[in-house]
mmCIF file of C-alpha atoms in Angstrom:
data_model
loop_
_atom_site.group_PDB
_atom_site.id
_atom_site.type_symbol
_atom_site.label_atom_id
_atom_site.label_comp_id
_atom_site.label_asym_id
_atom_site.label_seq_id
_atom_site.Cartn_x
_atom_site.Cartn_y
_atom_site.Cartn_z
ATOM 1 C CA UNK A 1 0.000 0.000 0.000
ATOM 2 C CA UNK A 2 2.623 2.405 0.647
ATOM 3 C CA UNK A 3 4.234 2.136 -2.907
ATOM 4 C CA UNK A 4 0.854 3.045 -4.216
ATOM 5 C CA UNK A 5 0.485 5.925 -1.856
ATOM 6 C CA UNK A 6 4.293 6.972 -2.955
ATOM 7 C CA UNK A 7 3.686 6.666 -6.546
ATOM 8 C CA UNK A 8 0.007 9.172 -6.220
ATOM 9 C CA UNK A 9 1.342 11.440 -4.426
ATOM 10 C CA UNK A 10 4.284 11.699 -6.946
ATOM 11 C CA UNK A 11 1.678 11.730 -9.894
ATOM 12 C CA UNK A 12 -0.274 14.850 -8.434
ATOM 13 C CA UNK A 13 3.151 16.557 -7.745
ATOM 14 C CA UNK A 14 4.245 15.700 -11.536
ATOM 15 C CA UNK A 15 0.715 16.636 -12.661
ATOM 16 C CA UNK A 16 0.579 20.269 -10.786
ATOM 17 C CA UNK A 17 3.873 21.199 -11.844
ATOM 18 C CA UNK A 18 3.594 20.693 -15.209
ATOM 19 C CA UNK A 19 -0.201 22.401 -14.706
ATOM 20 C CA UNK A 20 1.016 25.973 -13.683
ATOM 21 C CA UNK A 21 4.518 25.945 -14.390
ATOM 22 C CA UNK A 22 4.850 24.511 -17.806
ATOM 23 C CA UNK A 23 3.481 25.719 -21.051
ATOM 24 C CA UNK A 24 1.596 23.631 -23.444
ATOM 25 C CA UNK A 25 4.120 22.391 -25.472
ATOM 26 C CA UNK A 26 6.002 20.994 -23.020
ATOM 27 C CA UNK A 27 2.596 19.442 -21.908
ATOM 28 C CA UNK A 28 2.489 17.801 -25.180
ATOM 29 C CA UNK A 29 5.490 16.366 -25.335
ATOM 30 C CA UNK A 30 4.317 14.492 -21.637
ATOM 31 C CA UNK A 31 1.792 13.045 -23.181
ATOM 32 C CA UNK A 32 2.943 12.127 -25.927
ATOM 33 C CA UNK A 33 5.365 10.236 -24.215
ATOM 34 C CA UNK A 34 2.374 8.422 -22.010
ATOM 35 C CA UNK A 35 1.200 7.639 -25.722
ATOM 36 C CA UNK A 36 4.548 6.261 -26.483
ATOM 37 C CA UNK A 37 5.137 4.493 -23.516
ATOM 38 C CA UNK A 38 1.957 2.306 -24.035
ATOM 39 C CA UNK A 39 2.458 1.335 -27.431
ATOM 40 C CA UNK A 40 5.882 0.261 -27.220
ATOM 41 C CA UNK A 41 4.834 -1.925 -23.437
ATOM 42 C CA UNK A 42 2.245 -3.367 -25.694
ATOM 43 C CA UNK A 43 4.464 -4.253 -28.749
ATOM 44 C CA UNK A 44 7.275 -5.802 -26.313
ATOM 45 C CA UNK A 45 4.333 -7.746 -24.818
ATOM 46 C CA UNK A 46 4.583 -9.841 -27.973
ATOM 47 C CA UNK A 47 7.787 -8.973 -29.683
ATOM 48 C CA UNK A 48 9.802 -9.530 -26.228
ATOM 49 C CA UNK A 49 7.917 -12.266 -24.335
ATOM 50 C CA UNK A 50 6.392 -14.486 -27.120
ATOM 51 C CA UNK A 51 9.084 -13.494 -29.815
ATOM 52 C CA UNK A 52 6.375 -12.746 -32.744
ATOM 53 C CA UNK A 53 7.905 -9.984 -34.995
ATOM 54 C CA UNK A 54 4.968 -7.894 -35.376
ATOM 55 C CA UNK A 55 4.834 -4.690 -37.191
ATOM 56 C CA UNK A 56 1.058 -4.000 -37.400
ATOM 57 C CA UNK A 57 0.335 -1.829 -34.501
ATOM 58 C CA UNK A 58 0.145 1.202 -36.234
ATOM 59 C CA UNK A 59 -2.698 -0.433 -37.554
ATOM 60 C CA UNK A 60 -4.091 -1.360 -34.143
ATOM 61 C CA UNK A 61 -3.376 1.815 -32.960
ATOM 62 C CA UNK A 62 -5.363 3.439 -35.456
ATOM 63 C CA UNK A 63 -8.481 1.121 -35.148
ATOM 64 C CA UNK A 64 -8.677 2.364 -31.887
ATOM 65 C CA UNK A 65 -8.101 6.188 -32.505
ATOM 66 C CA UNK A 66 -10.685 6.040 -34.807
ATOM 67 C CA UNK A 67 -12.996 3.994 -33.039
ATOM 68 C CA UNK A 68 -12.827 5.858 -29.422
ATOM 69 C CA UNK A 69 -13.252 9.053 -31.968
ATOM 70 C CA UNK A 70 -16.719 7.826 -33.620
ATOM 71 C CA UNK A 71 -18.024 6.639 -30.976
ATOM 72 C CA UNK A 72 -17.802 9.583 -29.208
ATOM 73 C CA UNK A 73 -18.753 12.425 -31.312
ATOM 74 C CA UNK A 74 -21.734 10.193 -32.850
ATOM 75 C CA UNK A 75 -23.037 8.206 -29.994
ATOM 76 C CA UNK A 76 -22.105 9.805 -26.741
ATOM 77 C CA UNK A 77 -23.059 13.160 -27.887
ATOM 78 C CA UNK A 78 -19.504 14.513 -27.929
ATOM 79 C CA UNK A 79 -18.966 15.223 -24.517
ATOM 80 C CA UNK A 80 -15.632 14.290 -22.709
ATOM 81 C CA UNK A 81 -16.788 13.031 -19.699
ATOM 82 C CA UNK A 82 -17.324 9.689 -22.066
ATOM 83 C CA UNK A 83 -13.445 9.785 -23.603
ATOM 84 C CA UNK A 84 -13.415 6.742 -21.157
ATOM 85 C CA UNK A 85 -15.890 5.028 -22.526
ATOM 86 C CA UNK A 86 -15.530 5.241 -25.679
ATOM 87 C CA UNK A 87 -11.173 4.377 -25.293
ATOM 88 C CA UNK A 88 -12.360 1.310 -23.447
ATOM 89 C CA UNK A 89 -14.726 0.111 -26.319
ATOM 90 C CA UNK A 90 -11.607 1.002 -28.540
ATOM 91 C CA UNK A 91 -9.514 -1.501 -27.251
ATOM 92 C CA UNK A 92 -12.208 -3.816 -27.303
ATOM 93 C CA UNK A 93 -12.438 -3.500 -30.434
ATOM 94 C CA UNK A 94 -8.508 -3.699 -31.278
ATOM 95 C CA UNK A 95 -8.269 -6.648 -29.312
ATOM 96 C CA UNK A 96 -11.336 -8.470 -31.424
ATOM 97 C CA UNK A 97 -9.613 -7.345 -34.350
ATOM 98 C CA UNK A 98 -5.852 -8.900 -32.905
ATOM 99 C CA UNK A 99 -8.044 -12.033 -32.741
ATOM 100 C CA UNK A 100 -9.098 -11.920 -36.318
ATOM 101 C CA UNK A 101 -5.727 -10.996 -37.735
ATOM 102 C CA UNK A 102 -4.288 -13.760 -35.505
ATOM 103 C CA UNK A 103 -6.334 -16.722 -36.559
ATOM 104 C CA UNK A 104 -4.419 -17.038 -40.076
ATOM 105 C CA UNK A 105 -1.203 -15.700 -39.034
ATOM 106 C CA UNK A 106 -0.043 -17.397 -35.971
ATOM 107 C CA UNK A 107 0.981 -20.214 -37.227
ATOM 108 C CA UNK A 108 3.835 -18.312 -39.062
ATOM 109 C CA UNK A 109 6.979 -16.717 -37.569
ATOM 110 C CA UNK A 110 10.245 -14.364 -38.375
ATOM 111 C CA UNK A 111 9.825 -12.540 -41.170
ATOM 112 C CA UNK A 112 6.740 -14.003 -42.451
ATOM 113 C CA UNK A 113 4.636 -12.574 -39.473
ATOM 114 C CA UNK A 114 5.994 -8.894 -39.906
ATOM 115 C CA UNK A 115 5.057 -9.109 -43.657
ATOM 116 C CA UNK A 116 1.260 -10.416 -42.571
ATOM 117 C CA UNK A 117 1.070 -7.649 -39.826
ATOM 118 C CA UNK A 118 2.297 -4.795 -42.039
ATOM 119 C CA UNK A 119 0.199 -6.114 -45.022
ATOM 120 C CA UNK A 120 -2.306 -5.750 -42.243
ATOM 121 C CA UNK A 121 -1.336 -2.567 -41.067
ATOM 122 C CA UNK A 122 -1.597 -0.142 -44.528
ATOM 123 C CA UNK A 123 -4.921 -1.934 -45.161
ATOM 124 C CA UNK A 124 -6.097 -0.598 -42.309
ATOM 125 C CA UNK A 125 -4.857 2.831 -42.956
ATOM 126 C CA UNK A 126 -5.529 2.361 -46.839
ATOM 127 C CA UNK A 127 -9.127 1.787 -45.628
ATOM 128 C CA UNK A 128 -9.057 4.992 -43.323
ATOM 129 C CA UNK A 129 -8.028 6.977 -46.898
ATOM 130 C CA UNK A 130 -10.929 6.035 -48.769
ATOM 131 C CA UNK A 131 -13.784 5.586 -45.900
ATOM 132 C CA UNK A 132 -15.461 9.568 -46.782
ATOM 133 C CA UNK A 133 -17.308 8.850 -42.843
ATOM 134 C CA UNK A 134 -14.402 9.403 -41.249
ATOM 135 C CA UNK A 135 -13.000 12.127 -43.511
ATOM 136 C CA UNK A 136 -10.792 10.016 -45.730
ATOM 137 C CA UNK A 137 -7.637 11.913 -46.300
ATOM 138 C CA UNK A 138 -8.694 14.683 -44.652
ATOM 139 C CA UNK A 139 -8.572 13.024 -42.306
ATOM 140 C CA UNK A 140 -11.063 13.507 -38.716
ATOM 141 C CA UNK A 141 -11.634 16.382 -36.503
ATOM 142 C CA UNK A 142 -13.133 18.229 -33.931
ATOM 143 C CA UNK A 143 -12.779 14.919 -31.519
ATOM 144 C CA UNK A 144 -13.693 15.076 -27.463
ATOM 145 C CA UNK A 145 -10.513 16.396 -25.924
ATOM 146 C CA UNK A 146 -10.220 16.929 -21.658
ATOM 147 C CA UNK A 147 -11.126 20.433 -20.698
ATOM 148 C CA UNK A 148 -7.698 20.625 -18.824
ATOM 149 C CA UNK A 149 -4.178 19.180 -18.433
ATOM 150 C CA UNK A 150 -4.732 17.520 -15.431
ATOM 151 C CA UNK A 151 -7.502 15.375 -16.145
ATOM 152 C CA UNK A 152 -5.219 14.339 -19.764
ATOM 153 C CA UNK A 153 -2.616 13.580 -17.891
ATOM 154 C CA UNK A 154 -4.018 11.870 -14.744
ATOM 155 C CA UNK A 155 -5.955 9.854 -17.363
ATOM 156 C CA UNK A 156 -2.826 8.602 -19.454
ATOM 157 C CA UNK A 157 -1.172 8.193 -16.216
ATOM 158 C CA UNK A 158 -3.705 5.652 -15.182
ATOM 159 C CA UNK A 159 -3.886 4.161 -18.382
ATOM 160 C CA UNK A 160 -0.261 3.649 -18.100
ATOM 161 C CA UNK A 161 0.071 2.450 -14.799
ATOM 162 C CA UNK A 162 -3.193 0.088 -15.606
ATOM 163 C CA UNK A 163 -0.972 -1.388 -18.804
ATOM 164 C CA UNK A 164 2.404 -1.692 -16.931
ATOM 165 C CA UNK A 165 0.591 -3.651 -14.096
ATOM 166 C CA UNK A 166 -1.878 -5.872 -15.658
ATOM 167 C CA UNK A 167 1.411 -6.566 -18.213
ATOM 168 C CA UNK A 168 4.091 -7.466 -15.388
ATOM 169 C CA UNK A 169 1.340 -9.312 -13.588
ATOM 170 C CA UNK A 170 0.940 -11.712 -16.743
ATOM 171 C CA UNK A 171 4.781 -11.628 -17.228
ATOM 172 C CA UNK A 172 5.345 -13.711 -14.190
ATOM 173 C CA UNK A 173 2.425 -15.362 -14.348
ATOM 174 C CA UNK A 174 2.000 -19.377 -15.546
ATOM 175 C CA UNK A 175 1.000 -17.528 -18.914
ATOM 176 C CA UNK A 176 4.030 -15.685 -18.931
ATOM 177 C CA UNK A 177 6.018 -18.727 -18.150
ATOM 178 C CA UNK A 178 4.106 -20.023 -21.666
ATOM 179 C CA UNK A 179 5.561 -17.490 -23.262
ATOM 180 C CA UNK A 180 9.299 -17.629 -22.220
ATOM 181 C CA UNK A 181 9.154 -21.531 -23.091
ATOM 182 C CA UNK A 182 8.231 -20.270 -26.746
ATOM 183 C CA UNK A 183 10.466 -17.117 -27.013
ATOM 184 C CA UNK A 184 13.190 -19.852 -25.891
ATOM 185 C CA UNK A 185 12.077 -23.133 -28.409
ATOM 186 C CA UNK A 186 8.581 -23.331 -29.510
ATOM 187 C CA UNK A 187 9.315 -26.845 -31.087
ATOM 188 C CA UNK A 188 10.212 -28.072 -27.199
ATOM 189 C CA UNK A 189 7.246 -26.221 -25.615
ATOM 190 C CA UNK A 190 5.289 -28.087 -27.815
ATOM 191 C CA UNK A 191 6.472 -31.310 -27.435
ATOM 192 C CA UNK A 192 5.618 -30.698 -23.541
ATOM 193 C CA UNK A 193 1.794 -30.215 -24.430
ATOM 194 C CA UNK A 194 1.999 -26.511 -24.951
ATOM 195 C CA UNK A 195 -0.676 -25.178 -27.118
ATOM 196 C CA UNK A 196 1.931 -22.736 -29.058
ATOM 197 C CA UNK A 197 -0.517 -21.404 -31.799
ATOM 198 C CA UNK A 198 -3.243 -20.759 -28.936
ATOM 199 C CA UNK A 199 -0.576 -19.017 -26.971
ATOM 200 C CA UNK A 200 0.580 -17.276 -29.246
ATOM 201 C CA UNK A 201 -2.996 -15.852 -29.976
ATOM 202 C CA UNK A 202 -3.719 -14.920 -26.598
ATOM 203 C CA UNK A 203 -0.923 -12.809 -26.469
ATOM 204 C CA UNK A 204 -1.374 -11.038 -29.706
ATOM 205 C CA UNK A 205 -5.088 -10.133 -28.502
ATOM 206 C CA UNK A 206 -3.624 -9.087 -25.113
ATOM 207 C CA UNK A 207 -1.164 -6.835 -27.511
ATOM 208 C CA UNK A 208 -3.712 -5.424 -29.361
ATOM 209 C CA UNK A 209 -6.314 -4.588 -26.397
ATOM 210 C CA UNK A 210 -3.741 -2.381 -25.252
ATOM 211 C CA UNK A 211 -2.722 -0.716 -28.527
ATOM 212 C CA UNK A 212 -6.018 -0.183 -29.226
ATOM 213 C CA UNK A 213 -6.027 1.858 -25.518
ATOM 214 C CA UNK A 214 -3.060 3.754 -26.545
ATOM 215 C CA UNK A 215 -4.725 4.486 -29.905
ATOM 216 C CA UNK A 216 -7.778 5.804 -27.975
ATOM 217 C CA UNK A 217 -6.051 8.225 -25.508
ATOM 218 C CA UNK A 218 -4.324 9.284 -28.522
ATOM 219 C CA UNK A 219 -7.397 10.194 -30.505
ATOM 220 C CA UNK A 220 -8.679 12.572 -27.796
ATOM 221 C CA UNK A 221 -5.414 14.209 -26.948
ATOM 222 C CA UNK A 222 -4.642 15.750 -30.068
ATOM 223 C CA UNK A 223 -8.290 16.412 -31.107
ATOM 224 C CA UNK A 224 -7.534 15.133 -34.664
ATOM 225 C CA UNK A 225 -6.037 11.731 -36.063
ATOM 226 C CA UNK A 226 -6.076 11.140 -40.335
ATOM 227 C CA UNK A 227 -4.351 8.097 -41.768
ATOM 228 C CA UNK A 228 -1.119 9.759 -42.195
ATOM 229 C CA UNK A 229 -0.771 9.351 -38.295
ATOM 230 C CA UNK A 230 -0.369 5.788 -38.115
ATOM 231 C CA UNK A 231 2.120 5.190 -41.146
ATOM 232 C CA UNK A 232 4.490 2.413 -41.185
ATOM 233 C CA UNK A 233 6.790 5.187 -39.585
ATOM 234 C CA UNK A 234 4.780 4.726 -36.749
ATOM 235 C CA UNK A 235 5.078 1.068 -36.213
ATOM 236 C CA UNK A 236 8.836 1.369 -36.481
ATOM 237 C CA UNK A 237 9.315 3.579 -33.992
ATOM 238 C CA UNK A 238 7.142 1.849 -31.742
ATOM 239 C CA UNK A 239 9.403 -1.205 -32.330
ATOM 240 C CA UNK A 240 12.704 0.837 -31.924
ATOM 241 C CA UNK A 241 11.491 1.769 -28.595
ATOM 242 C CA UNK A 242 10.634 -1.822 -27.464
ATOM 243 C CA UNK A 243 14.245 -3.116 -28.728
ATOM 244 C CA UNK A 244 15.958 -0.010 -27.490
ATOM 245 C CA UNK A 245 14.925 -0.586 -23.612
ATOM 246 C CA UNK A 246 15.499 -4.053 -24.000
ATOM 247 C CA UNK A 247 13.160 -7.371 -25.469
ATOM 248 C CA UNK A 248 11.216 -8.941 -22.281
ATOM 249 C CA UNK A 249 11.349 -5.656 -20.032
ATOM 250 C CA UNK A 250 8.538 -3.482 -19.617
ATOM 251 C CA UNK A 251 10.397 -1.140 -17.365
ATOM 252 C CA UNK A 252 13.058 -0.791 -20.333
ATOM 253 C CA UNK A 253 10.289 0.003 -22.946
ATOM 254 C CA UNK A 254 8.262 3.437 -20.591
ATOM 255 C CA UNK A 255 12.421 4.206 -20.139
ATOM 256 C CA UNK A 256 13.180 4.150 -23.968
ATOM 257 C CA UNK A 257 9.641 5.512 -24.693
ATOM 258 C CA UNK A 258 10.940 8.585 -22.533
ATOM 259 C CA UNK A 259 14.313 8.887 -23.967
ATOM 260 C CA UNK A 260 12.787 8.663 -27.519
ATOM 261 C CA UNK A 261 10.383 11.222 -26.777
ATOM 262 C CA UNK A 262 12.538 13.723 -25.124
ATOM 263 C CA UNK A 263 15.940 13.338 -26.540
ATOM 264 C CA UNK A 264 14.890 14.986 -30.129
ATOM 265 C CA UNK A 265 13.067 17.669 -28.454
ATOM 266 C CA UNK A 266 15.967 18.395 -26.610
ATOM 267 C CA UNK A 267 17.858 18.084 -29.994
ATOM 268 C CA UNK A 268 15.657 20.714 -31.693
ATOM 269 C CA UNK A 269 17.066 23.470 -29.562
ATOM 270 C CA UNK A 270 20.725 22.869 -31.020
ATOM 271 C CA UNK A 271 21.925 26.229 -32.756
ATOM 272 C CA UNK A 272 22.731 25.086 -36.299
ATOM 273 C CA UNK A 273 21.546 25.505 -39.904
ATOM 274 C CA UNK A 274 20.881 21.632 -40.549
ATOM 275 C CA UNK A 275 17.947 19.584 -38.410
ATOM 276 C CA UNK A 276 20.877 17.943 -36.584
ATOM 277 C CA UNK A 277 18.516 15.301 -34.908
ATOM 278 C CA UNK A 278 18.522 13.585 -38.175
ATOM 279 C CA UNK A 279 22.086 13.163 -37.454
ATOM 280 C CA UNK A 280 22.420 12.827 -33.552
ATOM 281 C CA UNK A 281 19.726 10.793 -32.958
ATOM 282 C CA UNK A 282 20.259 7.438 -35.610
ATOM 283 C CA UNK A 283 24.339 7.649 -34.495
ATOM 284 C CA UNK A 284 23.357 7.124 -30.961
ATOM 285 C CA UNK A 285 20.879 4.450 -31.832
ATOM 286 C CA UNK A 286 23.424 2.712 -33.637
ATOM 287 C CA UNK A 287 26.174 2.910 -30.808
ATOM 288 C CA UNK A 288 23.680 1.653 -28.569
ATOM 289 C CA UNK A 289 22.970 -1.465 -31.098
ATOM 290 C CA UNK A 290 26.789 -2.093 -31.076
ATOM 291 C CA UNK A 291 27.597 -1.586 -26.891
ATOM 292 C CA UNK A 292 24.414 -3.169 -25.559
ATOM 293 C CA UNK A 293 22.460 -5.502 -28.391
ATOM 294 C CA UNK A 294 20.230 -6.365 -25.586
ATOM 295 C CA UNK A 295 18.855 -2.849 -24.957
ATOM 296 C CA UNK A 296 19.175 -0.497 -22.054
ATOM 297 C CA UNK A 297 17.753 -3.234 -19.857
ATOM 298 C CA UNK A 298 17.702 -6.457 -21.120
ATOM 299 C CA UNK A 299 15.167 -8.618 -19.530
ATOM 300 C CA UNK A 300 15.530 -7.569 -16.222
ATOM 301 C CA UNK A 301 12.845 -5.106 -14.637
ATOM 302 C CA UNK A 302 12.959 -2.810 -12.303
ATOM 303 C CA UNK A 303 11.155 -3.526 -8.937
ATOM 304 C CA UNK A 304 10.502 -0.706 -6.409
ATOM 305 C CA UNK A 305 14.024 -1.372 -4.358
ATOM 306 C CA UNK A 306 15.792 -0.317 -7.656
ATOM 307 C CA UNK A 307 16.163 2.939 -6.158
ATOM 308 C CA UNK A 308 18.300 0.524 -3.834
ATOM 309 C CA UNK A 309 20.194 -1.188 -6.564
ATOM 310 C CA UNK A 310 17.988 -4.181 -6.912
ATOM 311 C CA UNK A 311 16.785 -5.544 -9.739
ATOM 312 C CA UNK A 312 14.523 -8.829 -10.294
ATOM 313 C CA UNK A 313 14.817 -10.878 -13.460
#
């Protein structure tokens, strides 16, 4: 109880600081790291655990952007007292549509998987471009957005804190054992009576009930989402952040999802003629590739005695 107590009281602190001594840029960029932070837990959910090379959840992600958005402004009159709502029913509606992508496609690995997931992925968005309801390239606006800061960002907040938990719960879980026997030989987890196909399908819906979250919260903090926003780009840097804080660790993935969000906003400010990020930022990705393949934290997470030192694998 006392970690929880710790870790509110810290939220409100973050929260009112940024509420009356920040400006709304720098608002932004926390929640867009909240944003980040859940798409690349869910992505290392299935990339790190059950080793399924998925590149599809900028598709997921935008099912449930545009989802939470419709469902709001033409059902729940608009109003953003039912932004939770209507995100909820958008990663319902993700994770049904993880199911259906998963029923042909799990029985297929490597390379072949990220092909089916991408493939998946632009129809979805190809879909978005020519569907005139929800403004086809032009993509659609005027969505429910939170009066003020603090109710964005003690939203996100909870919806990260919700996806970090429920995720570490399952990671050391008898489910998340499952998945460790098939991220280590799927042939031998199979021979011991493991259902690797179901498994694997769990997961992905898991995956994609969280993406479609992400997507949701997204939707309603910018106000405005077109297919554009969820571009293979997307999906890439979603995996760079999962592989940067290290395959299996959730507490690696919200600490590269911070780094990636910050560390080319801090780059921006740099006095020169050139956008020097475009140089910076890959030469430091690549160094870390070389110094630490495993990421910044390999599979280890960090408990609450870290502060200590500690660390549980």
């Amino acid at each position: 109880m006392k970690k929880y107590i710790i870790f509110l009281a810290c939220v409100v602190a973050l929260g009112s600081a940024l509420n009356y001594f920040t400006n709304s840029y720098i608002q932004a960029i926390f929640i867009s790291f909240i944003v980040n932070a859940i798409m690349a837990l869910s992505l290392n959910f299935i990339t790190g655990l059950a080793d399924q090379f998925s590149l599809g959840h900028a598709g997921l992600m935008a099912i449930g952007a545009y989802t939470s958005a419709v469902i709001n402004k033409e059902v729940m009159s608009d109003q953003w007292y039912f932004i939770p709502v209507g995100v909820l029913i958008a990663a319902i509606v993700a994770a049904f549509a993880g199911y259906l992508i998963s029923l042909p496609s799990f029985r297929l690995k490597g390379d072949y998987l990220a092909i089916v997931t991408l493939g998946m992925s632009e129809i979805v968005r190809v879909v978005l471009l020519n569907w005139d309801h929800v403004g086809g390239p032009r993509g659609y606006n005027a969505i429910a957005k939170f009066p003020e800061f603090y109710l964005s960002f003690g939203f996100g907040v909870f919806l990260l804190a919700l996806t970090f938990m429920v995720m570490y719960r399952l990671k050391f879980s008898w489910f998340g054992r499952n998945l460790w026997a098939i991220n280590e030989d799927d042939i031998a987890a199979e021979v011991m009576g493991l259902n690797v196909p179901q498994t694997k399908r769990r997961a992905f819906v898991i995956s994609s009930f969280f993406a479609g979250l992400g997507g949701g919260f997204y939707a309603h903090h910018l106000g405005y989402i077109s297919p554009g926003s969820f571009s293979f780009l997307i999906s890439v840097q979603i995996l760079i952040a999962a592989v940067l804080g290290g395959l299996g660790s959730l507490s690696g993935s919200i600490l590269a999802a911070f780094i990636l969000t910050f560390l080319p906003e801090a780059l921006r400010s740099l006095p020169t003629g050139v956008d020097i990020r475009m140089i910076i930022f890959p030469i430091l990705l690549i160094l870390m590739m070389i110094v630490r393949p495993q990421g910044i934290m390999g599979r280890k997470e960090l408990s609450f005695d870290a502060l200590m030192g500690k660390f549980r694998k």
